[in-house]
Amino acid sequence: MNDHSIFLKAYHCPDGRTIHYSAARLHEDPSATTGTSILDIDIHNDANHGDNDIKNCPCWVFFYPAGPNRRLLDAIVSRYASHFQCLKDVIFLCVTRPGKGGTSSSGLAKLSSSKNGNSKDADNENCNTREKLHVATACRDVVAILDHYQISKTSLMYMCAGSTFAYSFAAMFPERTTGNIIGISSWILRYDPTTSTSSSSSSDSIPTQPQMYTLTHKMAMKGFFGPKWMVSSLAGGIVNSATGLLSMLPKDFAEGRFQKCLSDREKSEWEKQFPKTDEEKSGFIDVMNWIHADGESGVGSVFVNAPASPSEEEKG
């Protein structure tokens, strides 16, 4: 039995690469009283679903922020499931980026010979840096998973650093997107007006983009803190170590520090999502630890296909 709202998967590419990802299928049976079911898309994918055959279902691909991984999709699906009301099943996918969580690095990608889609080839996208090659490979990995399930189009969802990958995917593969993109930018914070009223026409009632870390960001981009690759690696290391540091702190203390920065409305949502009981003092820390337990090898993945034979790899 799956204790979470997603299923951890892995896919063998014809060229020998491996892609790890998470997936979920939300299904509502109007005749049942159990509410929304969260299904394994590889088990519940047969002709009995009729119009709900997986290739005909709406699909959302989630591009996670820096630090977390494919397991963050669990928080989104579990939160959305309680509000799910749709005649058709909906598919959720989240693909691990190259070189992380068991997914092969971008250095092993044969982009020039890729046959995934008929969009612009990665070589024509000026992939002359490691960063561009990394993003292009990540986008093509998403297409590989979509192709595996015969999903022709998908909507896109992102958080923070995932925006780069989401918009790059839309630019590289416009024919594989529905045109729907939703996301949370790294520079947009909550807005809780405290002085404005419904009758106020003051500019204070209009949310504006906060100018946080603008100078720091500009200095980093100009190389004041060293080469971008070094800054990127350093930032990634700091983010990845955050969960380890949280685990060393008392759960109540760590949770309290997080809640201190939340608005009243956010605190209310927090309590709904992570209710405190005698058995579970802090569900939030437990969820964070589970997400980061994915590791470098993609712990818990179930392969959906057999590896390509040596002869097929040579052809790829």
PDB file of C-alpha atoms in Angstrom:
ATOM      1  CA  MET A   1       0.000   0.000   0.000  1.00  0.00           C
ATOM      2  CA  ASN A   2       1.282   3.463  -0.935  1.00  0.00           C
ATOM      3  CA  ASP A   3       1.500   5.770   2.120  1.00  0.00           C
ATOM      4  CA  HIS A   4       1.744   8.878  -0.058  1.00  0.00           C
ATOM      5  CA  SER A   5      -0.186  10.523  -2.880  1.00  0.00           C
ATOM      6  CA  ILE A   6       2.364   9.805  -5.603  1.00  0.00           C
ATOM      7  CA  PHE A   7       4.079   6.780  -7.099  1.00  0.00           C
ATOM      8  CA  LEU A   8       7.845   6.789  -7.707  1.00  0.00           C
ATOM      9  CA  LYS A   9       8.819   5.571 -11.189  1.00  0.00           C
ATOM     10  CA  ALA A  10      11.855   5.152 -13.431  1.00  0.00           C
ATOM     11  CA  TYR A  11      12.135   4.818 -17.215  1.00  0.00           C
ATOM     12  CA  HIS A  12      14.874   3.300 -19.383  1.00  0.00           C
ATOM     13  CA  CYS A  13      15.509   5.493 -22.447  1.00  0.00           C
ATOM     14  CA  PRO A  14      16.372   3.859 -25.793  1.00  0.00           C
ATOM     15  CA  ASP A  15      19.760   5.654 -25.714  1.00  0.00           C
ATOM     16  CA  GLY A  16      20.712   4.050 -22.398  1.00  0.00           C
ATOM     17  CA  ARG A  17      19.847   6.947 -20.104  1.00  0.00           C
ATOM     18  CA  THR A  18      17.592   6.524 -17.063  1.00  0.00           C
ATOM     19  CA  ILE A  19      14.880   8.959 -15.986  1.00  0.00           C
ATOM     20  CA  HIS A  20      13.329   8.940 -12.517  1.00  0.00           C
ATOM     21  CA  TYR A  21       9.981  10.632 -11.966  1.00  0.00           C
ATOM     22  CA  SER A  22       6.847  10.671  -9.818  1.00  0.00           C
ATOM     23  CA  ALA A  23       3.278  10.261 -11.001  1.00  0.00           C
ATOM     24  CA  ALA A  24      -0.315  10.180  -9.798  1.00  0.00           C
ATOM     25  CA  ARG A  25      -3.755   9.803 -11.320  1.00  0.00           C
ATOM     26  CA  LEU A  26      -6.741  11.456  -9.656  1.00  0.00           C
ATOM     27  CA  HIS A  27     -10.047   9.689 -10.233  1.00  0.00           C
ATOM     28  CA  GLU A  28     -13.528  10.468  -8.969  1.00  0.00           C
ATOM     29  CA  ASP A  29     -16.327   7.915  -9.237  1.00  0.00           C
ATOM     30  CA  PRO A  30     -19.700   9.734  -9.003  1.00  0.00           C
ATOM     31  CA  SER A  31     -21.383   6.497  -7.956  1.00  0.00           C
ATOM     32  CA  ALA A  32     -18.982   5.880  -5.065  1.00  0.00           C
ATOM     33  CA  THR A  33     -18.936   7.472  -1.628  1.00  0.00           C
ATOM     34  CA  THR A  34     -15.196   7.172  -1.091  1.00  0.00           C
ATOM     35  CA  GLY A  35     -14.414  10.483  -2.769  1.00  0.00           C
ATOM     36  CA  THR A  36     -11.327  11.008  -4.884  1.00  0.00           C
ATOM     37  CA  SER A  37      -9.022   8.058  -5.514  1.00  0.00           C
ATOM     38  CA  ILE A  38      -5.308   8.481  -6.177  1.00  0.00           C
ATOM     39  CA  LEU A  39      -4.287   5.745  -8.605  1.00  0.00           C
ATOM     40  CA  ASP A  40      -1.076   4.302  -9.996  1.00  0.00           C
ATOM     41  CA  ILE A  41      -1.097   5.341 -13.656  1.00  0.00           C
ATOM     42  CA  ASP A  42       0.725   2.183 -14.754  1.00  0.00           C
ATOM     43  CA  ILE A  43      -1.764  -0.151 -13.071  1.00  0.00           C
ATOM     44  CA  HIS A  44      -4.926   1.775 -13.896  1.00  0.00           C
ATOM     45  CA  ASN A  45      -4.330   2.273 -17.615  1.00  0.00           C
ATOM     46  CA  ASP A  46      -6.568  -0.022 -19.605  1.00  0.00           C
ATOM     47  CA  ALA A  47      -9.444   0.006 -22.041  1.00  0.00           C
ATOM     48  CA  ASN A  48     -11.996  -0.216 -19.228  1.00  0.00           C
ATOM     49  CA  HIS A  49     -11.531   3.488 -18.589  1.00  0.00           C
ATOM     50  CA  GLY A  50     -12.917   4.411 -22.044  1.00  0.00           C
ATOM     51  CA  ASP A  51     -12.612   8.179 -22.431  1.00  0.00           C
ATOM     52  CA  ASN A  52     -10.505   8.091 -19.294  1.00  0.00           C
ATOM     53  CA  ASP A  53      -7.751   6.197 -21.083  1.00  0.00           C
ATOM     54  CA  ILE A  54      -4.566   7.855 -19.901  1.00  0.00           C
ATOM     55  CA  LYS A  55      -3.684   9.360 -23.288  1.00  0.00           C
ATOM     56  CA  ASN A  56      -7.033  11.200 -23.263  1.00  0.00           C
ATOM     57  CA  CYS A  57      -6.725  12.545 -19.720  1.00  0.00           C
ATOM     58  CA  PRO A  58      -5.690  16.123 -18.862  1.00  0.00           C
ATOM     59  CA  CYS A  59      -2.074  16.192 -17.683  1.00  0.00           C
ATOM     60  CA  TRP A  60      -0.026  18.542 -15.529  1.00  0.00           C
ATOM     61  CA  VAL A  61       3.769  18.437 -15.347  1.00  0.00           C
ATOM     62  CA  PHE A  62       5.246  19.981 -12.199  1.00  0.00           C
ATOM     63  CA  PHE A  63       8.703  21.615 -12.270  1.00  0.00           C
ATOM     64  CA  TYR A  64      10.012  21.720  -8.708  1.00  0.00           C
ATOM     65  CA  PRO A  65      12.189  24.468  -7.119  1.00  0.00           C
ATOM     66  CA  ALA A  66      15.837  24.247  -6.089  1.00  0.00           C
ATOM     67  CA  GLY A  67      16.428  21.952  -3.145  1.00  0.00           C
ATOM     68  CA  PRO A  68      13.446  19.553  -3.284  1.00  0.00           C
ATOM     69  CA  ASN A  69      12.857  16.896  -5.937  1.00  0.00           C
ATOM     70  CA  ARG A  70      10.104  14.831  -7.594  1.00  0.00           C
ATOM     71  CA  ARG A  71       8.667  13.921  -4.173  1.00  0.00           C
ATOM     72  CA  LEU A  72       7.426  17.478  -3.679  1.00  0.00           C
ATOM     73  CA  LEU A  73       4.593  16.544  -6.055  1.00  0.00           C
ATOM     74  CA  ASP A  74       3.109  14.591  -3.147  1.00  0.00           C
ATOM     75  CA  ALA A  75       2.320  17.812  -1.272  1.00  0.00           C
ATOM     76  CA  ILE A  76       0.517  19.244  -4.299  1.00  0.00           C
ATOM     77  CA  VAL A  77      -1.516  16.149  -5.140  1.00  0.00           C
ATOM     78  CA  SER A  78      -2.532  15.462  -1.530  1.00  0.00           C
ATOM     79  CA  ARG A  79      -3.666  19.073  -1.115  1.00  0.00           C
ATOM     80  CA  TYR A  80      -5.570  19.165  -4.410  1.00  0.00           C
ATOM     81  CA  ALA A  81      -7.232  15.753  -4.037  1.00  0.00           C
ATOM     82  CA  SER A  82      -9.676  16.972  -1.390  1.00  0.00           C
ATOM     83  CA  HIS A  83     -10.936  19.640  -3.829  1.00  0.00           C
ATOM     84  CA  PHE A  84     -10.925  17.441  -6.939  1.00  0.00           C
ATOM     85  CA  GLN A  85     -14.148  17.497  -8.959  1.00  0.00           C
ATOM     86  CA  CYS A  86     -13.669  16.445 -12.547  1.00  0.00           C
ATOM     87  CA  LEU A  87     -15.492  14.050 -14.874  1.00  0.00           C
ATOM     88  CA  LYS A  88     -12.178  13.029 -16.372  1.00  0.00           C
ATOM     89  CA  ASP A  89      -9.171  11.662 -14.540  1.00  0.00           C
ATOM     90  CA  VAL A  90      -6.217  14.028 -14.253  1.00  0.00           C
ATOM     91  CA  ILE A  91      -2.570  12.966 -14.533  1.00  0.00           C
ATOM     92  CA  PHE A  92       0.252  14.581 -12.540  1.00  0.00           C
ATOM     93  CA  LEU A  93       3.920  14.063 -13.430  1.00  0.00           C
ATOM     94  CA  CYS A  94       7.199  15.371 -12.014  1.00  0.00           C
ATOM     95  CA  VAL A  95      10.497  14.445 -13.649  1.00  0.00           C
ATOM     96  CA  THR A  96      13.817  14.437 -11.795  1.00  0.00           C
ATOM     97  CA  ARG A  97      16.393  16.687 -13.443  1.00  0.00           C
ATOM     98  CA  PRO A  98      19.525  15.297 -15.139  1.00  0.00           C
ATOM     99  CA  GLY A  99      22.255  14.158 -12.774  1.00  0.00           C
ATOM    100  CA  LYS A 100      19.960  14.106  -9.742  1.00  0.00           C
ATOM    101  CA  GLY A 101      18.050  11.390  -7.904  1.00  0.00           C
ATOM    102  CA  GLY A 102      19.099   8.550 -10.181  1.00  0.00           C
ATOM    103  CA  THR A 103      18.411  10.350 -13.476  1.00  0.00           C
ATOM    104  CA  SER A 104      21.329  10.185 -15.903  1.00  0.00           C
ATOM    105  CA  SER A 105      23.348  13.365 -16.356  1.00  0.00           C
ATOM    106  CA  SER A 106      22.925  15.656 -19.351  1.00  0.00           C
ATOM    107  CA  GLY A 107      26.402  14.638 -20.485  1.00  0.00           C
ATOM    108  CA  LEU A 108      24.967  11.272 -21.554  1.00  0.00           C
ATOM    109  CA  ALA A 109      22.145  12.781 -23.602  1.00  0.00           C
ATOM    110  CA  LYS A 110      22.262  12.321 -27.369  1.00  0.00           C
ATOM    111  CA  LEU A 111      20.355  15.472 -28.132  1.00  0.00           C
ATOM    112  CA  SER A 112      21.267  15.723 -31.786  1.00  0.00           C
ATOM    113  CA  SER A 113      19.746  12.326 -32.523  1.00  0.00           C
ATOM    114  CA  SER A 114      16.676  12.670 -30.294  1.00  0.00           C
ATOM    115  CA  LYS A 115      13.403  11.792 -31.954  1.00  0.00           C
ATOM    116  CA  ASN A 116      11.151  13.038 -29.138  1.00  0.00           C
ATOM    117  CA  GLY A 117       8.811  15.462 -30.874  1.00  0.00           C
ATOM    118  CA  ASN A 118       9.403  17.497 -33.999  1.00  0.00           C
ATOM    119  CA  SER A 119      10.371  20.769 -32.355  1.00  0.00           C
ATOM    120  CA  LYS A 120      13.589  22.668 -32.667  1.00  0.00           C
ATOM    121  CA  ASP A 121      16.582  20.429 -32.130  1.00  0.00           C
ATOM    122  CA  ALA A 122      18.655  21.174 -29.065  1.00  0.00           C
ATOM    123  CA  ASP A 123      21.686  21.875 -31.270  1.00  0.00           C
ATOM    124  CA  ASN A 124      19.716  24.731 -32.806  1.00  0.00           C
ATOM    125  CA  GLU A 125      19.017  26.070 -29.332  1.00  0.00           C
ATOM    126  CA  ASN A 126      22.716  27.008 -28.918  1.00  0.00           C
ATOM    127  CA  CYS A 127      23.389  24.476 -26.171  1.00  0.00           C
ATOM    128  CA  ASN A 128      26.986  25.634 -25.921  1.00  0.00           C
ATOM    129  CA  THR A 129      27.109  25.765 -22.124  1.00  0.00           C
ATOM    130  CA  ARG A 130      26.559  23.176 -19.414  1.00  0.00           C
ATOM    131  CA  GLU A 131      23.583  25.135 -18.112  1.00  0.00           C
ATOM    132  CA  LYS A 132      21.793  25.235 -21.483  1.00  0.00           C
ATOM    133  CA  LEU A 133      22.517  21.573 -22.114  1.00  0.00           C
ATOM    134  CA  HIS A 134      21.177  20.730 -18.653  1.00  0.00           C
ATOM    135  CA  VAL A 135      17.903  22.605 -19.238  1.00  0.00           C
ATOM    136  CA  ALA A 136      17.456  21.190 -22.759  1.00  0.00           C
ATOM    137  CA  THR A 137      18.018  17.638 -21.510  1.00  0.00           C
ATOM    138  CA  ALA A 138      15.543  18.124 -18.671  1.00  0.00           C
ATOM    139  CA  CYS A 139      12.898  19.286 -21.153  1.00  0.00           C
ATOM    140  CA  ARG A 140      13.499  16.340 -23.469  1.00  0.00           C
ATOM    141  CA  ASP A 141      13.275  13.959 -20.514  1.00  0.00           C
ATOM    142  CA  VAL A 142       9.767  15.267 -19.873  1.00  0.00           C
ATOM    143  CA  VAL A 143       8.860  14.562 -23.499  1.00  0.00           C
ATOM    144  CA  ALA A 144      10.240  11.035 -23.157  1.00  0.00           C
ATOM    145  CA  ILE A 145       7.880  10.350 -20.241  1.00  0.00           C
ATOM    146  CA  LEU A 146       4.933  11.915 -22.072  1.00  0.00           C
ATOM    147  CA  ASP A 147       5.711   9.730 -25.084  1.00  0.00           C
ATOM    148  CA  HIS A 148       5.833   6.645 -22.881  1.00  0.00           C
ATOM    149  CA  TYR A 149       2.236   7.278 -21.824  1.00  0.00           C
ATOM    150  CA  GLN A 150       1.185   8.564 -25.264  1.00  0.00           C
ATOM    151  CA  ILE A 151       0.202  11.923 -23.800  1.00  0.00           C
ATOM    152  CA  SER A 152       0.209  14.460 -26.615  1.00  0.00           C
ATOM    153  CA  LYS A 153      -0.141  17.691 -24.614  1.00  0.00           C
ATOM    154  CA  THR A 154       0.366  18.806 -21.036  1.00  0.00           C
ATOM    155  CA  SER A 155      -0.201  21.867 -18.895  1.00  0.00           C
ATOM    156  CA  LEU A 156       2.747  23.206 -16.915  1.00  0.00           C
ATOM    157  CA  MET A 157       3.120  24.062 -13.236  1.00  0.00           C
ATOM    158  CA  TYR A 158       6.231  25.373 -11.498  1.00  0.00           C
ATOM    159  CA  MET A 159       7.638  26.727  -8.283  1.00  0.00           C
ATOM    160  CA  CYS A 160      10.564  29.130  -7.975  1.00  0.00           C
ATOM    161  CA  ALA A 161      13.605  27.833  -9.899  1.00  0.00           C
ATOM    162  CA  GLY A 162      11.322  25.474 -11.797  1.00  0.00           C
ATOM    163  CA  SER A 163      10.200  28.474 -13.859  1.00  0.00           C
ATOM    164  CA  THR A 164      13.351  28.239 -15.999  1.00  0.00           C
ATOM    165  CA  PHE A 165      12.549  24.656 -16.963  1.00  0.00           C
ATOM    166  CA  ALA A 166       8.805  25.245 -17.435  1.00  0.00           C
ATOM    167  CA  TYR A 167       9.194  28.171 -19.813  1.00  0.00           C
ATOM    168  CA  SER A 168      12.074  26.489 -21.622  1.00  0.00           C
ATOM    169  CA  PHE A 169       9.847  23.459 -22.175  1.00  0.00           C
ATOM    170  CA  ALA A 170       7.085  25.681 -23.557  1.00  0.00           C
ATOM    171  CA  ALA A 171       9.577  27.362 -25.910  1.00  0.00           C
ATOM    172  CA  MET A 172      11.174  24.121 -27.118  1.00  0.00           C
ATOM    173  CA  PHE A 173       7.984  22.077 -27.412  1.00  0.00           C
ATOM    174  CA  PRO A 174       5.024  24.424 -27.992  1.00  0.00           C
ATOM    175  CA  GLU A 175       3.131  21.616 -29.733  1.00  0.00           C
ATOM    176  CA  ARG A 176       3.315  19.501 -26.562  1.00  0.00           C
ATOM    177  CA  THR A 177       1.762  22.136 -24.298  1.00  0.00           C
ATOM    178  CA  THR A 178      -1.869  23.134 -23.786  1.00  0.00           C
ATOM    179  CA  GLY A 179      -0.920  26.774 -23.278  1.00  0.00           C
ATOM    180  CA  ASN A 180      -1.810  26.663 -19.579  1.00  0.00           C
ATOM    181  CA  ILE A 181       1.014  27.578 -17.190  1.00  0.00           C
ATOM    182  CA  ILE A 182       0.666  28.349 -13.491  1.00  0.00           C
ATOM    183  CA  GLY A 183       3.452  28.951 -11.034  1.00  0.00           C
ATOM    184  CA  ILE A 184       4.946  30.725  -8.070  1.00  0.00           C
ATOM    185  CA  SER A 185       7.910  32.925  -8.867  1.00  0.00           C
ATOM    186  CA  SER A 186      10.924  33.090  -6.589  1.00  0.00           C
ATOM    187  CA  TRP A 187      10.541  36.861  -6.209  1.00  0.00           C
ATOM    188  CA  ILE A 188       6.813  37.004  -5.408  1.00  0.00           C
ATOM    189  CA  LEU A 189       5.913  36.919  -1.725  1.00  0.00           C
ATOM    190  CA  ARG A 190       2.533  36.916   0.008  1.00  0.00           C
ATOM    191  CA  TYR A 191       0.603  40.157   0.302  1.00  0.00           C
ATOM    192  CA  ASP A 192      -1.414  40.812   3.451  1.00  0.00           C
ATOM    193  CA  PRO A 193      -2.805  44.367   3.449  1.00  0.00           C
ATOM    194  CA  THR A 194      -3.146  45.572   7.023  1.00  0.00           C
ATOM    195  CA  THR A 195      -4.131  49.210   6.542  1.00  0.00           C
ATOM    196  CA  SER A 196      -6.124  49.257   3.329  1.00  0.00           C
ATOM    197  CA  THR A 197      -9.912  48.936   3.382  1.00  0.00           C
ATOM    198  CA  SER A 198     -12.485  47.990   0.785  1.00  0.00           C
ATOM    199  CA  SER A 199     -13.231  51.665   0.209  1.00  0.00           C
ATOM    200  CA  SER A 200      -9.598  52.661  -0.049  1.00  0.00           C
ATOM    201  CA  SER A 201      -8.227  53.557  -3.461  1.00  0.00           C
ATOM    202  CA  SER A 202      -4.705  54.004  -2.197  1.00  0.00           C
ATOM    203  CA  SER A 203      -1.815  52.372  -4.029  1.00  0.00           C
ATOM    204  CA  ASP A 204      -1.130  50.441  -0.795  1.00  0.00           C
ATOM    205  CA  SER A 205      -3.959  48.076  -1.709  1.00  0.00           C
ATOM    206  CA  ILE A 206      -2.215  47.015  -4.935  1.00  0.00           C
ATOM    207  CA  PRO A 207       0.284  44.131  -4.566  1.00  0.00           C
ATOM    208  CA  THR A 208       3.688  44.982  -5.968  1.00  0.00           C
ATOM    209  CA  GLN A 209       6.770  42.896  -6.580  1.00  0.00           C
ATOM    210  CA  PRO A 210       9.135  43.285  -3.608  1.00  0.00           C
ATOM    211  CA  GLN A 211      12.679  44.339  -4.409  1.00  0.00           C
ATOM    212  CA  MET A 212      14.335  41.687  -2.264  1.00  0.00           C
ATOM    213  CA  TYR A 213      17.919  40.631  -2.848  1.00  0.00           C
ATOM    214  CA  THR A 214      18.017  42.621  -6.080  1.00  0.00           C
ATOM    215  CA  LEU A 215      21.513  43.971  -5.430  1.00  0.00           C
ATOM    216  CA  THR A 216      22.771  40.575  -4.305  1.00  0.00           C
ATOM    217  CA  HIS A 217      21.329  38.954  -7.418  1.00  0.00           C
ATOM    218  CA  LYS A 218      22.921  41.532  -9.716  1.00  0.00           C
ATOM    219  CA  MET A 219      26.296  41.128  -8.034  1.00  0.00           C
ATOM    220  CA  ALA A 220      26.114  37.350  -8.358  1.00  0.00           C
ATOM    221  CA  MET A 221      25.221  37.551 -12.053  1.00  0.00           C
ATOM    222  CA  LYS A 222      28.166  39.888 -12.677  1.00  0.00           C
ATOM    223  CA  GLY A 223      30.585  37.459 -11.053  1.00  0.00           C
ATOM    224  CA  PHE A 224      31.407  39.373  -7.876  1.00  0.00           C
ATOM    225  CA  PHE A 225      31.031  36.182  -5.834  1.00  0.00           C
ATOM    226  CA  GLY A 226      32.972  33.991  -8.241  1.00  0.00           C
ATOM    227  CA  PRO A 227      32.088  31.989 -11.380  1.00  0.00           C
ATOM    228  CA  LYS A 228      28.386  31.241 -11.800  1.00  0.00           C
ATOM    229  CA  TRP A 229      28.987  27.501 -11.744  1.00  0.00           C
ATOM    230  CA  MET A 230      30.691  27.821  -8.353  1.00  0.00           C
ATOM    231  CA  VAL A 231      27.932  30.033  -6.925  1.00  0.00           C
ATOM    232  CA  SER A 232      25.324  27.615  -8.244  1.00  0.00           C
ATOM    233  CA  SER A 233      27.027  24.632  -6.626  1.00  0.00           C
ATOM    234  CA  LEU A 234      27.452  26.511  -3.345  1.00  0.00           C
ATOM    235  CA  ALA A 235      23.797  27.609  -3.286  1.00  0.00           C
ATOM    236  CA  GLY A 236      22.657  24.078  -4.102  1.00  0.00           C
ATOM    237  CA  GLY A 237      24.758  22.667  -1.287  1.00  0.00           C
ATOM    238  CA  ILE A 238      23.334  25.134   1.217  1.00  0.00           C
ATOM    239  CA  VAL A 239      19.743  24.377   0.165  1.00  0.00           C
ATOM    240  CA  ASN A 240      20.289  20.617   0.243  1.00  0.00           C
ATOM    241  CA  SER A 241      21.791  20.786   3.725  1.00  0.00           C
ATOM    242  CA  ALA A 242      18.791  22.648   5.136  1.00  0.00           C
ATOM    243  CA  THR A 243      16.807  19.491   5.847  1.00  0.00           C
ATOM    244  CA  GLY A 244      19.722  17.925   7.675  1.00  0.00           C
ATOM    245  CA  LEU A 245      19.967  20.990   9.887  1.00  0.00           C
ATOM    246  CA  LEU A 246      16.220  20.899  10.563  1.00  0.00           C
ATOM    247  CA  SER A 247      16.483  17.273  11.663  1.00  0.00           C
ATOM    248  CA  MET A 248      18.946  18.297  14.368  1.00  0.00           C
ATOM    249  CA  LEU A 249      16.475  20.748  15.923  1.00  0.00           C
ATOM    250  CA  PRO A 250      13.507  19.877  18.142  1.00  0.00           C
ATOM    251  CA  LYS A 251      10.463  19.502  15.896  1.00  0.00           C
ATOM    252  CA  ASP A 252       8.303  21.928  17.863  1.00  0.00           C
ATOM    253  CA  PHE A 253      11.037  24.573  17.755  1.00  0.00           C
ATOM    254  CA  ALA A 254      11.632  24.177  13.988  1.00  0.00           C
ATOM    255  CA  GLU A 255       7.915  24.277  13.225  1.00  0.00           C
ATOM    256  CA  GLY A 256       7.448  27.316  15.438  1.00  0.00           C
ATOM    257  CA  ARG A 257      10.157  29.223  13.589  1.00  0.00           C
ATOM    258  CA  PHE A 258       8.447  28.543  10.273  1.00  0.00           C
ATOM    259  CA  GLN A 259       5.006  29.512  11.540  1.00  0.00           C
ATOM    260  CA  LYS A 260       6.362  32.755  12.955  1.00  0.00           C
ATOM    261  CA  CYS A 261       6.820  34.046   9.394  1.00  0.00           C
ATOM    262  CA  LEU A 262       3.269  33.136   8.281  1.00  0.00           C
ATOM    263  CA  SER A 263       0.154  35.259   8.090  1.00  0.00           C
ATOM    264  CA  ASP A 264      -2.978  34.287  10.035  1.00  0.00           C
ATOM    265  CA  ARG A 265      -4.507  32.778   6.898  1.00  0.00           C
ATOM    266  CA  GLU A 266      -1.353  30.801   6.166  1.00  0.00           C
ATOM    267  CA  LYS A 267      -1.240  29.539   9.743  1.00  0.00           C
ATOM    268  CA  SER A 268      -4.803  28.308   9.363  1.00  0.00           C
ATOM    269  CA  GLU A 269      -3.893  26.431   6.184  1.00  0.00           C
ATOM    270  CA  TRP A 270      -0.790  25.047   7.900  1.00  0.00           C
ATOM    271  CA  GLU A 271      -2.871  23.586  10.716  1.00  0.00           C
ATOM    272  CA  LYS A 272      -5.215  21.937   8.207  1.00  0.00           C
ATOM    273  CA  GLN A 273      -2.323  20.398   6.300  1.00  0.00           C
ATOM    274  CA  PHE A 274      -0.195  19.441   9.308  1.00  0.00           C
ATOM    275  CA  PRO A 275      -2.534  18.843  12.248  1.00  0.00           C
ATOM    276  CA  LYS A 276      -0.886  18.214  15.603  1.00  0.00           C
ATOM    277  CA  THR A 277      -1.839  15.066  17.456  1.00  0.00           C
ATOM    278  CA  ASP A 278      -0.345  13.085  20.297  1.00  0.00           C
ATOM    279  CA  GLU A 279       1.140  10.633  17.806  1.00  0.00           C
ATOM    280  CA  GLU A 280       2.517  13.198  15.394  1.00  0.00           C
ATOM    281  CA  LYS A 281       4.044  16.331  16.858  1.00  0.00           C
ATOM    282  CA  SER A 282       5.124  17.905  13.572  1.00  0.00           C
ATOM    283  CA  GLY A 283       4.003  16.480  10.269  1.00  0.00           C
ATOM    284  CA  PHE A 284       5.804  19.246   8.385  1.00  0.00           C
ATOM    285  CA  ILE A 285       9.287  18.149   9.422  1.00  0.00           C
ATOM    286  CA  ASP A 286       8.403  14.527   8.678  1.00  0.00           C
ATOM    287  CA  VAL A 287       7.260  15.489   5.170  1.00  0.00           C
ATOM    288  CA  MET A 288      10.442  17.486   4.563  1.00  0.00           C
ATOM    289  CA  ASN A 289      12.590  14.565   5.686  1.00  0.00           C
ATOM    290  CA  TRP A 290      10.671  12.176   3.416  1.00  0.00           C
ATOM    291  CA  ILE A 291      11.029  14.480   0.399  1.00  0.00           C
ATOM    292  CA  HIS A 292      14.796  14.814   0.813  1.00  0.00           C
ATOM    293  CA  ALA A 293      15.193  11.073   1.421  1.00  0.00           C
ATOM    294  CA  ASP A 294      14.948  10.545  -2.346  1.00  0.00           C
ATOM    295  CA  GLY A 295      18.744  10.673  -2.364  1.00  0.00           C
ATOM    296  CA  GLU A 296      21.115  10.579  -5.305  1.00  0.00           C
ATOM    297  CA  SER A 297      19.920   7.198  -6.554  1.00  0.00           C
ATOM    298  CA  GLY A 298      16.168   7.772  -6.657  1.00  0.00           C
ATOM    299  CA  VAL A 299      15.192   5.571  -3.714  1.00  0.00           C
ATOM    300  CA  GLY A 300      11.962   3.617  -4.153  1.00  0.00           C
ATOM    301  CA  SER A 301      11.576   3.862  -7.926  1.00  0.00           C
ATOM    302  CA  VAL A 302       9.779   1.124  -9.846  1.00  0.00           C
ATOM    303  CA  PHE A 303      10.906   0.758 -13.458  1.00  0.00           C
ATOM    304  CA  VAL A 304       8.079   0.924 -15.987  1.00  0.00           C
ATOM    305  CA  ASN A 305      10.010  -0.741 -18.819  1.00  0.00           C
ATOM    306  CA  ALA A 306      12.948  -3.038 -19.468  1.00  0.00           C
ATOM    307  CA  PRO A 307      16.370  -1.595 -20.369  1.00  0.00           C
ATOM    308  CA  ALA A 308      17.180  -1.373 -24.050  1.00  0.00           C
ATOM    309  CA  SER A 309      19.271  -4.161 -25.507  1.00  0.00           C
ATOM    310  CA  PRO A 310      22.896  -3.332 -26.477  1.00  0.00           C
ATOM    311  CA  SER A 311      21.966  -3.337 -30.151  1.00  0.00           C
ATOM    312  CA  GLU A 312      19.117  -0.871 -29.555  1.00  0.00           C
ATOM    313  CA  GLU A 313      21.418   1.410 -27.563  1.00  0.00           C
ATOM    314  CA  GLU A 314      23.894   1.505 -30.433  1.00  0.00           C
ATOM    315  CA  LYS A 315      21.105   2.462 -32.829  1.00  0.00           C
ATOM    316  CA  GLY A 316      19.892   5.208 -30.429  1.00  0.00           C
TER     317      GLY A 316
END
